[in-house]
Amino acid sequence: MMHGITSEPVEQYLYSLLPPRDEVLAAMESEADRRDIPIVGPLVGRVLHQLALMHNAKTVFELGSAIGYSTIWWARAVGENGKVIYTDGDRKNADEARGYFERAGVANRIAVKVGDALELLSEEKHTFDIIFCDVDKEDYPRAFRLAISRLRKGGLLVADNVLWSGKVADKNPADASTKAILEFNRLLYNSPDLFPAILPIRDGIAVAVKK
Ligand SMILES: C[S@@+](CC[C@H](N)C(=O)[O-])C[C@H]1O[C@@H](n2cnc3c(N)ncnc32)[C@H](O)[C@@H]1O
């Protein structure tokens, strides 16, 4: 489990409050831990699920889904008639994710797409209730520009890792990922089309509503 930007005892306390997950999510968490797969984990999973419930979201486009952990949190929130688009550039991830979707009983609400997530989003003709960004961080500014036009009015743009282990507060960040996240956060707060907020949970989650 990745450590967040809150202090270790606070982090421990937040995790201690969580009810146990079902066997599928629990198995995915163990697997992610064992293989170092950077999933959002249950603290953020619950936020994603809650956002979808609050918005009565029925359509979610996810950029960067790995083994499908966050996808399942979305899929359970959108309900029987909802649709979540899973995207990942790695076919092996997608095959593994399909197995988990079957086991979790949500395969029929998830469309699995393999390829460049940004390209796949740009091909979409419809708008979405929620677009969730969790691809390579260098892609965040481009994902931002693409996502805005594909969100319905009142829809949410959600992004993980926007505090990047606290590196966003470095005086002179040199690495490309930190720079891209700083640019993404700037775009978010300067956009006349969005009303954003950053939740400093785990590695920071941005939530922006389209006006
Ligand atoms: C942080 S992981 C996603 C974790 C997932 N959202 C979760 O919490 O369960 C990022 C994933 O995005 C994929 N990825 C990164 N950049 C991508 C891109 N441009 N297009 C498609 N997949 C990408 C990687 O293969 C990796 O599996």
Coordinates of N, CA and C and ligand atoms in Angstrom, one line a residue:
M1 N 0.8 -1.2 0.0 CA 0.0 0.0 0.0 C 0.9 1.2 0.0
M2 N 0.6 2.2 -0.9 CA 1.4 3.4 -1.0 C 1.2 4.3 0.2
H3 N 2.2 4.9 0.7 CA 2.0 5.9 1.8 C 1.7 7.2 1.2
G4 N 0.8 7.9 1.9 CA 0.3 9.2 1.3 C 1.1 10.4 1.9
I5 N 0.5 11.5 1.7 CA 1.2 12.7 2.2 C 0.8 13.1 3.6
T6 N -0.3 12.5 4.1 CA -0.6 12.7 5.5 C 0.4 12.0 6.4
S7 N 0.5 12.4 7.7 CA 1.4 11.7 8.6 C 1.1 10.3 8.7
E8 N 2.1 9.5 9.0 CA 1.9 8.0 9.1 C 0.8 7.6 10.1
P9 N 0.8 8.2 11.3 CA -0.2 7.8 12.3 C -1.7 8.2 11.8
V10 N -1.8 9.3 11.1 CA -3.1 9.7 10.6 C -3.5 8.8 9.5
E11 N -2.5 8.4 8.6 CA -2.8 7.5 7.5 C -3.3 6.1 8.1
Q12 N -2.5 5.6 9.1 CA -2.9 4.4 9.8 C -4.3 4.5 10.3
Y13 N -4.6 5.6 10.9 CA -5.9 5.8 11.5 C -7.0 5.7 10.4
L14 N -6.8 6.4 9.3 CA -7.8 6.4 8.3 C -8.0 5.0 7.7
Y15 N -6.9 4.2 7.6 CA -7.1 2.9 7.1 C -7.8 2.0 8.1
S16 N -7.6 2.3 9.4 CA -8.2 1.5 10.5 C -9.7 1.6 10.5
L17 N -10.2 2.7 9.9 CA -11.7 3.0 9.9 C -12.4 2.2 8.9
L18 N -11.6 1.7 7.9 CA -12.3 1.1 6.7 C -12.9 -0.3 7.0
P19 N -14.1 -0.5 6.5 CA -14.6 -1.8 6.6 C -13.9 -2.8 5.6
P20 N -13.9 -4.1 5.9 CA -13.1 -5.0 5.0 C -13.8 -4.9 3.7
R21 N -12.9 -5.1 2.6 CA -13.5 -5.2 1.3 C -13.9 -6.6 1.0
D22 N -14.7 -6.8 -0.1 CA -15.1 -8.2 -0.5 C -13.9 -8.9 -1.0
E23 N -14.1 -10.2 -1.3 CA -12.9 -11.0 -1.6 C -12.2 -10.6 -2.9
V24 N -12.9 -10.0 -3.9 CA -12.3 -9.6 -5.1 C -11.4 -8.4 -4.9
L25 N -11.9 -7.4 -4.3 CA -11.1 -6.2 -4.1 C -9.9 -6.5 -3.1
A26 N -10.2 -7.4 -2.1 CA -9.1 -7.7 -1.2 C -8.0 -8.5 -1.9
A27 N -8.4 -9.4 -2.8 CA -7.4 -10.1 -3.6 C -6.6 -9.2 -4.5
M28 N -7.3 -8.2 -5.1 CA -6.6 -7.2 -5.9 C -5.6 -6.4 -5.1
E29 N -6.0 -6.0 -3.9 CA -5.1 -5.2 -3.1 C -3.9 -6.0 -2.7
S30 N -4.0 -7.3 -2.4 CA -2.9 -8.1 -2.1 C -1.9 -8.3 -3.3
E31 N -2.5 -8.5 -4.4 CA -1.8 -8.6 -5.6 C -1.0 -7.4 -6.0
A32 N -1.7 -6.2 -5.8 CA -1.1 -4.9 -6.1 C 0.1 -4.7 -5.2
D33 N -0.1 -5.1 -3.9 CA 0.9 -4.9 -2.9 C 2.2 -5.8 -3.3
R34 N 1.9 -7.0 -3.6 CA 2.9 -8.0 -3.9 C 3.7 -7.6 -5.2
R35 N 3.0 -7.1 -6.2 CA 3.7 -6.8 -7.5 C 4.0 -5.3 -7.7
D36 N 3.7 -4.5 -6.6 CA 3.9 -3.1 -6.7 C 3.2 -2.4 -7.8
I37 N 1.9 -2.7 -7.9 CA 1.0 -2.1 -8.9 C 0.4 -0.9 -8.3
P38 N 0.5 0.3 -8.9 CA 0.1 1.5 -8.2 C -1.4 1.8 -8.3
I39 N -2.2 1.0 -7.6 CA -3.7 1.2 -7.6 C -4.0 2.3 -6.6
V40 N -5.2 2.8 -6.7 CA -5.6 3.9 -5.8 C -5.8 3.5 -4.4
G41 N -6.1 2.2 -4.2 CA -6.3 1.7 -2.8 C -7.7 2.1 -2.3
P42 N -8.0 1.5 -1.1 CA -9.4 1.7 -0.6 C -9.8 3.1 -0.1
L43 N -8.9 3.9 0.4 CA -9.2 5.2 0.8 C -9.8 6.0 -0.3
V44 N -9.0 6.0 -1.4 CA -9.4 6.7 -2.6 C -10.6 6.0 -3.4
G45 N -10.5 4.7 -3.4 CA -11.6 3.9 -4.0 C -13.0 4.4 -3.5
R46 N -13.0 4.5 -2.2 CA -14.3 5.0 -1.5 C -14.7 6.4 -2.0
V47 N -13.7 7.3 -2.2 CA -14.0 8.6 -2.6 C -14.6 8.6 -4.1
L48 N -14.0 7.7 -4.9 CA -14.5 7.6 -6.3 C -15.9 7.1 -6.3
H49 N -16.1 6.1 -5.5 CA -17.5 5.5 -5.4 C -18.5 6.5 -4.9
Q50 N -18.1 7.3 -3.9 CA -19.0 8.2 -3.3 C -19.3 9.4 -4.3
L51 N -18.3 9.8 -5.1 CA -18.5 10.9 -6.0 C -19.5 10.4 -7.1
A52 N -19.4 9.2 -7.5 CA -20.3 8.7 -8.5 C -21.7 8.6 -8.0
L53 N -21.8 8.2 -6.7 CA -23.2 8.1 -6.1 C -23.8 9.5 -5.9
M54 N -23.0 10.4 -5.5 CA -23.5 11.8 -5.3 C -23.9 12.4 -6.6
H55 N -23.3 12.1 -7.7 CA -23.6 12.7 -9.0 C -24.6 11.9 -9.7
N56 N -25.0 10.7 -9.2 CA -25.9 9.8 -9.9 C -25.3 9.5 -11.3
A57 N -23.9 9.3 -11.2 CA -23.2 9.1 -12.5 C -23.6 7.8 -13.1
K58 N -23.8 7.8 -14.4 CA -24.1 6.5 -15.2 C -23.0 6.2 -16.2
T59 N -22.2 7.2 -16.5 CA -21.1 7.0 -17.5 C -19.8 7.5 -16.9
V60 N -18.8 6.6 -16.9 CA -17.4 7.0 -16.4 C -16.4 6.6 -17.4
F61 N -15.5 7.5 -17.8 CA -14.4 7.1 -18.7 C -13.1 7.2 -17.8
E62 N -12.4 6.1 -17.7 CA -11.2 6.0 -16.9 C -9.9 5.9 -17.8
L63 N -9.0 6.9 -17.6 CA -7.8 6.8 -18.3 C -6.7 6.2 -17.4
G64 N -6.3 5.0 -17.8 CA -5.2 4.3 -17.0 C -5.9 3.5 -15.9
S65 N -6.1 2.2 -16.2 CA -6.9 1.3 -15.3 C -6.2 0.2 -14.7
A66 N -5.0 -0.1 -15.3 CA -4.1 -1.3 -14.8 C -5.0 -2.5 -14.6
I67 N -5.0 -3.1 -13.4 CA -5.7 -4.4 -13.3 C -7.2 -4.2 -13.0
G68 N -7.7 -2.9 -13.0 CA -9.1 -2.7 -12.9 C -9.6 -2.4 -11.5
Y69 N -8.7 -2.1 -10.6 CA -9.2 -1.9 -9.2 C -10.1 -0.7 -9.1
S70 N -9.6 0.4 -9.5 CA -10.5 1.6 -9.4 C -11.7 1.5 -10.3
T71 N -11.6 0.7 -11.4 CA -12.7 0.5 -12.3 C -13.9 -0.2 -11.6
I72 N -13.5 -1.1 -10.7 CA -14.6 -1.8 -9.9 C -15.3 -0.9 -9.0
W73 N -14.5 0.0 -8.3 CA -15.2 1.0 -7.4 C -16.2 1.8 -8.2
W74 N -15.8 2.2 -9.4 CA -16.8 3.0 -10.3 C -17.9 2.1 -10.7
A75 N -17.6 0.9 -11.2 CA -18.7 0.1 -11.8 C -19.8 -0.2 -10.7
R76 N -19.3 -0.5 -9.5 CA -20.4 -0.8 -8.5 C -21.2 0.5 -8.2
A77 N -20.7 1.7 -8.4 CA -21.4 2.9 -8.1 C -22.4 3.2 -9.2
V78 N -22.1 2.9 -10.4 CA -22.9 3.4 -11.5 C -24.2 2.5 -11.7
G79 N -24.2 1.3 -11.1 CA -25.3 0.4 -11.1 C -25.5 -0.4 -12.3
E80 N -26.6 -1.2 -12.3 CA -26.9 -2.1 -13.4 C -26.9 -1.5 -14.8
N81 N -27.4 -0.2 -14.9 CA -27.6 0.4 -16.2 C -26.4 1.3 -16.6
G82 N -25.4 1.4 -15.7 CA -24.3 2.3 -15.9 C -23.3 1.7 -16.8
K83 N -22.3 2.5 -17.3 CA -21.2 2.0 -18.1 C -19.9 2.7 -17.7
V84 N -18.9 1.9 -17.6 CA -17.5 2.4 -17.2 C -16.6 2.0 -18.4
I85 N -15.9 2.9 -18.9 CA -14.9 2.5 -19.9 C -13.5 2.3 -19.2
Y86 N -13.0 1.1 -19.3 CA -11.7 0.8 -18.8 C -10.7 1.0 -20.0
T87 N -9.5 1.7 -19.7 CA -8.5 1.8 -20.7 C -7.1 1.5 -20.1
D88 N -6.3 0.8 -20.9 CA -4.9 0.7 -20.5 C -4.1 0.3 -21.7
G89 N -2.9 0.7 -21.7 CA -2.0 0.4 -22.9 C -1.4 -1.0 -22.9
D90 N -1.6 -1.7 -21.8 CA -1.0 -3.0 -21.6 C -2.1 -4.1 -21.7
R91 N -2.0 -4.9 -22.7 CA -3.0 -6.0 -23.0 C -3.1 -7.0 -21.8
K92 N -1.9 -7.3 -21.2 CA -1.9 -8.3 -20.1 C -2.7 -7.7 -18.9
N93 N -2.6 -6.4 -18.7 CA -3.4 -5.8 -17.6 C -4.9 -6.0 -17.9
A94 N -5.2 -5.7 -19.1 CA -6.6 -5.8 -19.5 C -7.2 -7.2 -19.4
D95 N -6.4 -8.2 -19.7 CA -6.8 -9.6 -19.6 C -7.0 -10.0 -18.1
E96 N -6.1 -9.5 -17.3 CA -6.2 -9.8 -15.9 C -7.4 -9.1 -15.3
A97 N -7.6 -7.8 -15.7 CA -8.8 -7.0 -15.2 C -10.1 -7.7 -15.6
R98 N -10.2 -8.3 -16.8 CA -11.4 -8.9 -17.2 C -11.8 -10.0 -16.3
G99 N -10.8 -10.8 -15.8 CA -11.0 -11.9 -14.9 C -11.6 -11.3 -13.6
Y100 N -11.1 -10.2 -13.1 CA -11.6 -9.6 -11.8 C -13.0 -9.1 -12.0
F101 N -13.3 -8.5 -13.2 CA -14.6 -8.0 -13.5 C -15.7 -9.1 -13.5
E102 N -15.3 -10.2 -14.0 CA -16.2 -11.4 -14.0 C -16.5 -11.8 -12.6
R103 N -15.4 -12.0 -11.8 CA -15.5 -12.4 -10.4 C -16.3 -11.5 -9.6
A104 N -16.2 -10.2 -9.9 CA -16.9 -9.1 -9.1 C -18.4 -9.0 -9.6
G105 N -18.7 -9.6 -10.7 CA -20.1 -9.6 -11.2 C -20.4 -8.3 -11.9
V106 N -19.4 -7.5 -12.4 CA -19.7 -6.2 -13.0 C -19.2 -6.1 -14.5
A107 N -18.8 -7.3 -15.0 CA -18.2 -7.3 -16.4 C -19.2 -6.7 -17.4
N108 N -20.5 -6.8 -17.2 CA -21.4 -6.3 -18.2 C -21.6 -4.8 -18.2
R109 N -21.0 -4.2 -17.1 CA -21.1 -2.7 -17.1 C -19.8 -2.0 -17.5
I110 N -18.8 -2.8 -17.9 CA -17.5 -2.3 -18.2 C -17.1 -2.6 -19.6
A111 N -16.7 -1.6 -20.4 CA -16.1 -1.8 -21.7 C -14.6 -1.7 -21.6
V112 N -13.9 -2.8 -22.0 CA -12.5 -2.9 -21.8 C -11.8 -2.4 -23.2
K113 N -11.0 -1.4 -23.1 CA -10.3 -0.9 -24.3 C -8.8 -0.8 -24.1
V114 N -8.1 -1.4 -25.0 CA -6.6 -1.4 -24.9 C -6.0 -0.5 -25.9
G115 N -5.1 0.4 -25.5 CA -4.5 1.3 -26.4 C -4.1 2.6 -25.6
D116 N -3.8 3.6 -26.3 CA -3.5 4.9 -25.7 C -4.8 5.5 -25.2
A117 N -4.8 5.7 -23.9 CA -6.1 6.1 -23.2 C -6.6 7.5 -23.8
L118 N -5.6 8.4 -24.1 CA -6.0 9.7 -24.5 C -6.5 9.6 -26.0
E119 N -5.9 8.8 -26.8 CA -6.5 8.6 -28.1 C -7.9 8.0 -28.0
L120 N -8.0 7.0 -27.2 CA -9.4 6.3 -27.0 C -10.4 7.4 -26.5
L121 N -10.0 8.2 -25.7 CA -11.0 9.3 -25.2 C -11.3 10.2 -26.4
S122 N -10.3 10.6 -27.2 CA -10.5 11.5 -28.3 C -11.5 10.9 -29.3
E123 N -11.5 9.6 -29.4 CA -12.4 8.9 -30.3 C -13.9 8.9 -29.9
E124 N -14.1 9.2 -28.6 CA -15.5 9.1 -28.0 C -16.4 10.2 -28.6
K125 N -17.6 9.8 -29.0 CA -18.5 10.8 -29.6 C -19.5 11.3 -28.5
H126 N -19.6 10.6 -27.4 CA -20.5 11.1 -26.3 C -19.8 11.8 -25.2
T127 N -20.5 12.5 -24.4 CA -19.9 13.1 -23.2 C -20.2 12.1 -22.0
F128 N -19.4 12.3 -21.0 CA -19.4 11.5 -19.8 C -19.8 12.2 -18.6
D129 N -20.3 11.5 -17.6 CA -20.7 12.1 -16.3 C -19.4 12.3 -15.5
I130 N -18.4 11.4 -15.6 CA -17.2 11.5 -14.9 C -16.0 11.0 -15.8
I131 N -14.9 11.8 -15.8 CA -13.7 11.3 -16.5 C -12.6 11.3 -15.4
F132 N -12.0 10.1 -15.3 CA -11.0 9.9 -14.2 C -9.6 9.7 -14.8
C133 N -8.7 10.5 -14.4 CA -7.3 10.5 -15.0 C -6.3 9.8 -14.1
D134 N -5.7 8.7 -14.5 CA -4.7 8.1 -13.7 C -3.6 7.4 -14.6
V135 N -3.3 8.1 -15.7 CA -2.3 7.6 -16.7 C -0.9 8.1 -16.2
D136 N 0.1 7.9 -17.1 CA 1.4 8.5 -16.8 C 1.3 10.0 -16.6
K137 N 2.0 10.5 -15.6 CA 1.8 11.9 -15.2 C 2.1 12.9 -16.3
E138 N 3.1 12.6 -17.1 CA 3.5 13.5 -18.2 C 2.3 13.7 -19.1
D139 N 1.4 12.8 -19.1 CA 0.2 12.9 -20.0 C -0.9 13.8 -19.4
Y140 N -0.8 14.2 -18.2 CA -1.9 14.9 -17.5 C -2.4 16.2 -18.2
P141 N -1.4 17.1 -18.6 CA -1.9 18.3 -19.2 C -2.7 18.0 -20.5
R142 N -2.2 17.1 -21.3 CA -3.0 16.7 -22.6 C -4.3 16.1 -22.2
A143 N -4.3 15.3 -21.2 CA -5.6 14.6 -20.8 C -6.6 15.7 -20.4
F144 N -6.1 16.7 -19.7 CA -7.0 17.8 -19.2 C -7.7 18.4 -20.4
R145 N -6.9 18.8 -21.4 CA -7.5 19.5 -22.6 C -8.5 18.6 -23.3
L146 N -8.2 17.3 -23.4 CA -9.1 16.4 -24.1 C -10.4 16.2 -23.3
A147 N -10.2 16.1 -22.0 CA -11.3 15.7 -21.1 C -12.4 16.8 -21.0
I148 N -12.0 18.1 -21.0 CA -13.0 19.1 -20.8 C -14.2 19.0 -21.8
S149 N -13.8 18.8 -23.1 CA -14.9 18.8 -24.1 C -15.7 17.5 -24.1
R150 N -15.2 16.5 -23.4 CA -15.9 15.2 -23.3 C -16.7 15.0 -22.0
L151 N -16.8 16.1 -21.2 CA -17.5 16.0 -20.0 C -18.8 16.7 -20.2
R152 N -19.9 16.2 -19.6 CA -21.2 16.9 -19.7 C -21.2 18.0 -18.7
K153 N -22.0 19.0 -19.0 CA -22.2 20.1 -18.0 C -22.6 19.5 -16.7
G154 N -21.9 19.9 -15.6 CA -22.2 19.3 -14.3 C -21.4 18.1 -14.0
G155 N -20.6 17.6 -15.0 CA -19.8 16.4 -14.9 C -18.5 16.7 -14.1
L156 N -17.9 15.6 -13.7 CA -16.7 15.7 -12.9 C -15.4 15.3 -13.6
L157 N -14.4 16.1 -13.5 CA -13.0 15.6 -13.9 C -12.3 15.3 -12.6
V158 N -11.9 14.0 -12.5 CA -11.2 13.5 -11.3 C -9.8 13.0 -11.6
A159 N -8.8 13.4 -10.8 CA -7.5 12.9 -11.2 C -6.7 12.5 -9.9
D160 N -6.0 11.4 -10.0 CA -5.2 10.9 -8.8 C -3.8 11.5 -8.9
N161 N -3.1 11.5 -7.8 CA -1.7 11.8 -7.6 C -1.4 13.3 -7.9
V162 N -2.3 14.2 -7.6 CA -2.1 15.6 -8.0 C -1.2 16.3 -6.9
L163 N -0.8 15.6 -5.8 CA 0.2 16.2 -4.9 C 1.5 15.4 -5.0
W164 N 1.5 14.3 -5.7 CA 2.8 13.6 -6.1 C 3.8 13.5 -5.0
S165 N 3.3 12.8 -4.0 CA 4.2 12.6 -2.8 C 4.7 13.9 -2.2
G166 N 4.0 15.0 -2.4 CA 4.4 16.3 -1.8 C 5.4 17.0 -2.7
K167 N 5.8 16.4 -3.8 CA 6.9 17.0 -4.7 C 6.3 18.3 -5.4
V168 N 5.0 18.5 -5.4 CA 4.5 19.7 -6.0 C 4.9 21.0 -5.2
A169 N 5.3 20.7 -3.9 CA 5.7 21.9 -3.1 C 7.2 22.2 -3.2
D170 N 8.0 21.4 -4.0 CA 9.4 21.6 -4.1 C 9.6 23.0 -4.8
K171 N 10.7 23.6 -4.4 CA 11.0 25.0 -5.0 C 11.3 24.9 -6.4
N172 N 12.2 24.0 -6.8 CA 12.6 23.8 -8.2 C 12.5 22.4 -8.7
P173 N 11.3 21.9 -8.9 CA 11.1 20.5 -9.3 C 11.7 20.3 -10.7
A174 N 12.5 19.2 -10.8 CA 13.3 19.0 -12.1 C 12.6 17.9 -12.9
D175 N 11.9 17.0 -12.3 CA 11.5 15.8 -13.1 C 10.2 16.2 -13.8
A176 N 10.1 15.5 -15.0 CA 9.0 15.7 -15.9 C 7.6 15.5 -15.3
S177 N 7.5 14.5 -14.5 CA 6.2 14.1 -13.9 C 5.7 15.2 -13.0
T178 N 6.6 15.7 -12.1 CA 6.2 16.8 -11.2 C 5.8 18.0 -12.0
K179 N 6.6 18.4 -13.0 CA 6.3 19.5 -13.8 C 4.9 19.4 -14.5
A180 N 4.6 18.2 -15.0 CA 3.4 18.0 -15.7 C 2.2 18.1 -14.7
I181 N 2.4 17.6 -13.5 CA 1.3 17.7 -12.5 C 1.1 19.2 -12.1
L182 N 2.2 19.9 -11.9 CA 2.0 21.3 -11.6 C 1.3 22.0 -12.7
E183 N 1.6 21.7 -14.0 CA 0.9 22.3 -15.1 C -0.6 21.9 -15.1
F184 N -0.9 20.6 -14.8 CA -2.2 20.2 -14.8 C -3.0 20.9 -13.7
N185 N -2.4 21.1 -12.5 CA -3.1 21.8 -11.4 C -3.4 23.2 -11.8
R186 N -2.4 23.8 -12.5 CA -2.5 25.2 -12.9 C -3.7 25.4 -13.9
L187 N -3.7 24.4 -14.9 CA -4.8 24.5 -15.9 C -6.1 24.3 -15.2
L188 N -6.2 23.4 -14.2 CA -7.4 23.2 -13.5 C -8.0 24.4 -12.8
Y189 N -7.1 25.1 -12.1 CA -7.5 26.2 -11.3 C -7.7 27.5 -12.2
N190 N -7.1 27.5 -13.4 CA -7.3 28.7 -14.2 C -8.4 28.5 -15.3
S191 N -9.0 27.4 -15.3 CA -10.0 27.1 -16.3 C -11.3 27.8 -15.9
P192 N -11.9 28.7 -16.8 CA -13.2 29.3 -16.6 C -14.3 28.3 -16.6
D193 N -14.0 27.1 -17.1 CA -15.1 26.1 -17.3 C -15.3 25.2 -16.1
L194 N -14.3 25.2 -15.2 CA -14.4 24.2 -14.1 C -14.4 24.9 -12.7
F195 N -14.9 24.2 -11.7 CA -14.8 24.6 -10.3 C -14.0 23.4 -9.6
P196 N -12.7 23.6 -9.4 CA -11.9 22.5 -8.8 C -11.7 22.6 -7.3
A197 N -11.3 21.4 -6.7 CA -10.8 21.4 -5.4 C -9.9 20.2 -5.3
I198 N -8.9 20.3 -4.5 CA -8.0 19.1 -4.3 C -8.2 18.5 -2.9
L199 N -8.4 17.3 -2.8 CA -8.6 16.6 -1.5 C -7.2 16.0 -1.2
P200 N -6.6 16.4 -0.1 CA -5.3 15.9 0.3 C -5.3 14.5 0.9
I201 N -6.0 13.6 0.3 CA -6.1 12.2 0.8 C -5.0 11.4 0.0
R202 N -4.3 10.5 0.7 CA -3.3 9.6 0.1 C -2.3 10.5 -0.7
D203 N -2.4 10.5 -2.1 CA -1.4 11.2 -2.9 C -2.1 12.5 -3.5
G204 N -3.3 12.8 -3.0 CA -4.0 14.0 -3.5 C -4.9 13.6 -4.7
I205 N -6.2 14.0 -4.5 CA -7.2 13.8 -5.6 C -7.8 15.1 -6.0
A206 N -7.7 15.4 -7.3 CA -8.4 16.6 -7.8 C -9.8 16.2 -8.2
V207 N -10.8 17.1 -7.8 CA -12.1 16.9 -8.3 C -12.6 18.2 -8.8
A208 N -13.0 18.3 -10.1 CA -13.4 19.5 -10.7 C -14.8 19.3 -11.4
V209 N -15.7 20.2 -11.1 CA -17.0 20.1 -11.7 C -17.1 21.1 -12.9
K210 N -17.6 20.6 -14.0 CA -17.8 21.4 -15.2 C -19.0 22.3 -15.0
K211 N -18.7 23.6 -15.2 CA -19.8 24.6 -15.0 C -20.8 24.6 -16.2
Ligands
LIG1 C1 -1.6 4.2 -11.8 S1 -1.9 2.9 -12.8 C2 -3.7 2.8 -12.8 C3 -4.3 2.3 -11.6 C4 -5.8 2.2 -11.5 N1 -6.4 3.5 -11.9 C5 -6.2 1.8 -10.2 O1 -6.2 2.6 -9.3 O2 -6.6 0.6 -10.0 C6 -1.6 3.6 -14.4 C7 -1.9 2.6 -15.6 O3 -2.0 3.4 -16.7 C8 -1.4 2.8 -17.8 N2 -1.1 3.9 -18.7 C9 -0.2 4.9 -18.5 N3 -0.2 5.8 -19.5 C10 -1.1 5.4 -20.4 C11 -1.6 5.8 -21.6 N4 -1.2 7.0 -22.1 N5 -2.6 5.1 -22.2 C12 -3.0 3.9 -21.7 N6 -2.6 3.4 -20.5 C13 -1.7 4.1 -19.9 C14 -0.3 2.0 -17.3 O4 -0.1 0.8 -18.1 C15 -0.8 1.6 -15.9 O5 -1.4 0.3 -15.9

